[in-house]
Amino acid sequence: MTENDKLTEERIFEAATDVFVDKGMDGARMQDIASYAGINKALLHYYFRTKDQLFNAVFEMIARKMLKKFAPVFDENLTIEEKIRFFFKEHIAFLQENPKLPGFILNEINRNPARIKILLENIHFEKLWEKLYEQHKAELENYNITEDTMPQLMVSIAALSVFPFAARGLIEGILEKADLGFNKFIEERKEFAASFVIKAIKK
Amino acid sequence: MTENDKLTEERIFEAATDVFVDKGMDGARMQDIASYAGINKALLHYYFRTKDQLFNAVFEMIARKMLKKFAPVFDENLTIEEKIRFFFKEHIAFLQENPKLPGFILNEINRNPARIKILLENIHFEKLWEKLYEQHKAELENYNITEDTMPQLMVSIAALSVFPFAARGLIEGILEKADLGFNKFIEERKEFAASFVIKAIKK
DNA sequence: ATTAGGTTTAACCGAATGGTCAAATGTATT
DNA sequence: AATACATTTGACCATTCGGTTAAACCTAAT
């Protein structure tokens, strides 16, 4: 049953993804994953020998999926400002559908920083801003951005997009008292963050 | 021995802080904390009955310490721009000395959001931007900030300061290839982030 | 010196957890 | 129908972990 086979493995993988993202590596229980997938715990170990192996598979898949969302911006033929607006719209929309990913990834990275190096090799994520800088060298004359400050800019953009989700618990707690829902806050953020960055870098 | 007593309890508390911040609630082991404090595991339970109690004590102390760093800005008699520069300088300096706090807090908040509500009640952190907005109402005529967008601004400022530490593993992995140390990156960030925000909100 | 009370320890307990195994079940091939 | 092979399961194991207990230790007061 290659068909059923795939189904089982996929069900396991999806269950594992949900549980790991929700509880983290340390908090996740193999039994939970098995129950969630509607199978026996031994079958988990049949498909993925150990918890570590299962976790690594899940983590790499998620990290790849997330980092990939950063990439398409660089292929589009757009001005910097258009790219910035495009990025915030797309990336925040992605996070709206996967709101727990930021917290999960940041946490697991801190728990095991070594994993990142492997990840960054598999996905070629290096010198990403250099490419961007080359693409817009002429255009950047009108902006307060040099090659040196590109990393600062990139991290800032990532921060503005990712942080609200990573700190959702805090933000919700505070916004509540201003009776402003988190969803509305995020929806408004797509435009706010984009304009914020563009204003910030303009000469 | 009230003197020795305090010493033991303090040693335990400090050890617990280190271990919890490093491994998180789920990853931390009572035995590790005991060993780290140079005492017996039973003595841990003698001073702090359960792991939960110990963790709560540690977490609340850390959260209070960290959130407190946000407060002084509001007491100073400074212009907005001065406050922004002051904040980034002070807050990032604080994080330089406690680089693992952001990851720890964000993670534990996601793992147990309910705890936040209790915390936010103990520390009165509410409507903080309303105070700020009132203080600078007149001055804000020259900026693109309304009362509605204050939360967006506040979250953005926090993001720019906190995120690099929460994502340190990632940033280091990427910066490495640009042979720029994390420390240098952070040092430069104090000025970069401040100017970034000021530019962004100016009319 | 003895007592009393807080402090510290070694040994232990029960539950939970990651992982294993032999048996059972299903399935395709001959 | 019989064989061979992959899939699935229940029962089980060893270890780890949070927590307990009873006894030992220390110190100050009588």
mmCIF file of C-alpha atoms in Angstrom, chain A residues 39-144:
data_model
loop_
_atom_site.group_PDB
_atom_site.id
_atom_site.type_symbol
_atom_site.label_atom_id
_atom_site.label_comp_id
_atom_site.label_asym_id
_atom_site.label_seq_id
_atom_site.Cartn_x
_atom_site.Cartn_y
_atom_site.Cartn_z
ATOM 1 C CA ILE A 39 -1.995 5.621 15.563
ATOM 2 C CA ASN A 40 0.055 3.561 17.948
ATOM 3 C CA LYS A 41 3.133 5.040 19.550
ATOM 4 C CA ALA A 42 5.275 2.180 18.265
ATOM 5 C CA LEU A 43 4.298 3.092 14.737
ATOM 6 C CA LEU A 44 5.798 6.507 15.252
ATOM 7 C CA HIS A 45 9.135 4.894 15.923
ATOM 8 C CA TYR A 46 8.619 2.635 12.946
ATOM 9 C CA TYR A 47 8.434 5.616 10.586
ATOM 10 C CA PHE A 48 10.747 8.000 12.400
ATOM 11 C CA ARG A 49 13.164 6.080 14.542
ATOM 12 C CA THR A 50 13.626 8.645 17.325
ATOM 13 C CA LYS A 51 12.053 11.824 18.601
ATOM 14 C CA ASP A 52 15.124 13.724 17.455
ATOM 15 C CA GLN A 53 14.845 12.450 13.919
ATOM 16 C CA LEU A 54 11.167 13.285 13.765
ATOM 17 C CA PHE A 55 11.774 16.724 15.192
ATOM 18 C CA ASN A 56 14.604 17.476 12.819
ATOM 19 C CA ALA A 57 12.480 16.500 9.847
ATOM 20 C CA VAL A 58 9.650 18.725 11.031
ATOM 21 C CA PHE A 59 11.901 21.627 11.909
ATOM 22 C CA GLU A 60 13.777 21.672 8.646
ATOM 23 C CA MET A 61 10.554 21.538 6.673
ATOM 24 C CA ILE A 62 9.092 24.442 8.639
ATOM 25 C CA ALA A 63 12.226 26.555 8.547
ATOM 26 C CA ARG A 64 12.586 26.028 4.832
ATOM 27 C CA LYS A 65 8.961 26.933 4.294
ATOM 28 C CA MET A 66 9.345 30.104 6.307
ATOM 29 C CA LEU A 67 12.676 31.304 4.995
ATOM 30 C CA LYS A 68 11.459 30.688 1.475
ATOM 31 C CA LYS A 69 8.894 33.401 2.057
ATOM 32 C CA PHE A 70 11.732 35.889 2.199
ATOM 33 C CA ALA A 71 13.076 34.919 -1.182
ATOM 34 C CA PRO A 72 10.512 35.793 -3.885
ATOM 35 C CA VAL A 73 10.936 39.489 -3.202
ATOM 36 C CA PHE A 74 14.325 39.318 -4.837
ATOM 37 C CA ASP A 75 13.117 37.906 -8.101
ATOM 38 C CA GLU A 76 10.412 40.429 -8.763
ATOM 39 C CA ASN A 77 11.198 43.369 -10.956
ATOM 40 C CA LEU A 78 10.106 46.118 -8.617
ATOM 41 C CA THR A 79 11.430 49.304 -7.096
ATOM 42 C CA ILE A 80 12.713 49.173 -3.520
ATOM 43 C CA GLU A 81 9.583 50.767 -2.202
ATOM 44 C CA GLU A 82 7.405 48.330 -4.096
ATOM 45 C CA LYS A 83 9.475 45.444 -2.802
ATOM 46 C CA ILE A 84 9.114 46.635 0.766
ATOM 47 C CA ARG A 85 5.349 46.946 0.458
ATOM 48 C CA PHE A 86 5.185 43.605 -1.306
ATOM 49 C CA PHE A 87 7.221 41.945 1.394
ATOM 50 C CA PHE A 88 5.207 43.153 4.365
ATOM 51 C CA LYS A 89 1.927 42.338 2.664
ATOM 52 C CA GLU A 90 2.977 38.821 1.704
ATOM 53 C CA HIS A 91 5.038 37.931 4.727
ATOM 54 C CA ILE A 92 2.586 39.142 7.328
ATOM 55 C CA ALA A 93 -0.210 37.396 5.415
ATOM 56 C CA PHE A 94 1.822 34.197 5.622
ATOM 57 C CA LEU A 95 2.320 34.654 9.350
ATOM 58 C CA GLN A 96 -1.394 35.293 9.801
ATOM 59 C CA GLU A 97 -1.916 31.752 8.561
ATOM 60 C CA ASN A 98 0.967 30.384 10.633
ATOM 61 C CA PRO A 99 0.970 32.601 13.700
ATOM 62 C CA LYS A 100 2.844 30.194 15.921
ATOM 63 C CA LEU A 101 5.797 29.666 13.602
ATOM 64 C CA PRO A 102 7.860 32.671 14.719
ATOM 65 C CA GLY A 103 7.807 31.720 18.369
ATOM 66 C CA PHE A 104 8.549 28.124 17.555
ATOM 67 C CA ILE A 105 11.497 28.827 15.276
ATOM 68 C CA LEU A 106 13.056 31.489 17.472
ATOM 69 C CA ASN A 107 12.808 29.222 20.485
ATOM 70 C CA GLU A 108 14.297 26.174 18.819
ATOM 71 C CA ILE A 109 17.089 28.239 17.326
ATOM 72 C CA ASN A 110 18.053 29.452 20.764
ATOM 73 C CA ARG A 111 17.810 25.944 22.141
ATOM 74 C CA ASN A 112 20.120 24.576 19.478
ATOM 75 C CA PRO A 113 21.948 27.294 17.548
ATOM 76 C CA ALA A 114 24.134 24.764 15.771
ATOM 77 C CA ARG A 115 21.163 23.627 13.731
ATOM 78 C CA ILE A 116 21.083 26.978 11.970
ATOM 79 C CA LYS A 117 24.368 26.452 10.218
ATOM 80 C CA ILE A 118 23.082 23.263 8.643
ATOM 81 C CA LEU A 119 19.889 25.024 7.699
ATOM 82 C CA LEU A 120 21.589 27.988 6.111
ATOM 83 C CA GLU A 121 23.657 25.617 4.022
ATOM 84 C CA ASN A 122 20.697 23.603 2.788
ATOM 85 C CA ILE A 123 18.755 26.723 1.965
ATOM 86 C CA HIS A 124 21.158 29.180 0.445
ATOM 87 C CA PHE A 125 20.173 32.228 2.387
ATOM 88 C CA GLU A 126 23.564 33.906 2.462
ATOM 89 C CA LYS A 127 24.484 37.403 1.400
ATOM 90 C CA LEU A 128 20.890 37.989 0.555
ATOM 91 C CA TRP A 129 21.157 41.712 1.083
ATOM 92 C CA GLU A 130 24.212 41.926 -1.141
ATOM 93 C CA LYS A 131 22.107 40.707 -4.037
ATOM 94 C CA LEU A 132 19.442 43.218 -3.128
ATOM 95 C CA TYR A 133 22.000 45.969 -2.833
ATOM 96 C CA GLU A 134 23.424 45.216 -6.264
ATOM 97 C CA GLN A 135 19.952 45.207 -7.802
ATOM 98 C CA HIS A 136 19.198 48.692 -6.531
ATOM 99 C CA LYS A 137 22.610 50.315 -6.437
ATOM 100 C CA ALA A 138 21.559 53.286 -8.587
ATOM 101 C CA GLU A 139 18.175 53.662 -6.988
ATOM 102 C CA LEU A 140 19.705 53.665 -3.531
ATOM 103 C CA GLU A 141 21.314 57.019 -4.192
ATOM 104 C CA ASN A 142 18.031 58.503 -3.018
ATOM 105 C CA TYR A 143 18.071 56.569 0.250
ATOM 106 C CA ASN A 144 20.084 56.638 3.440
#
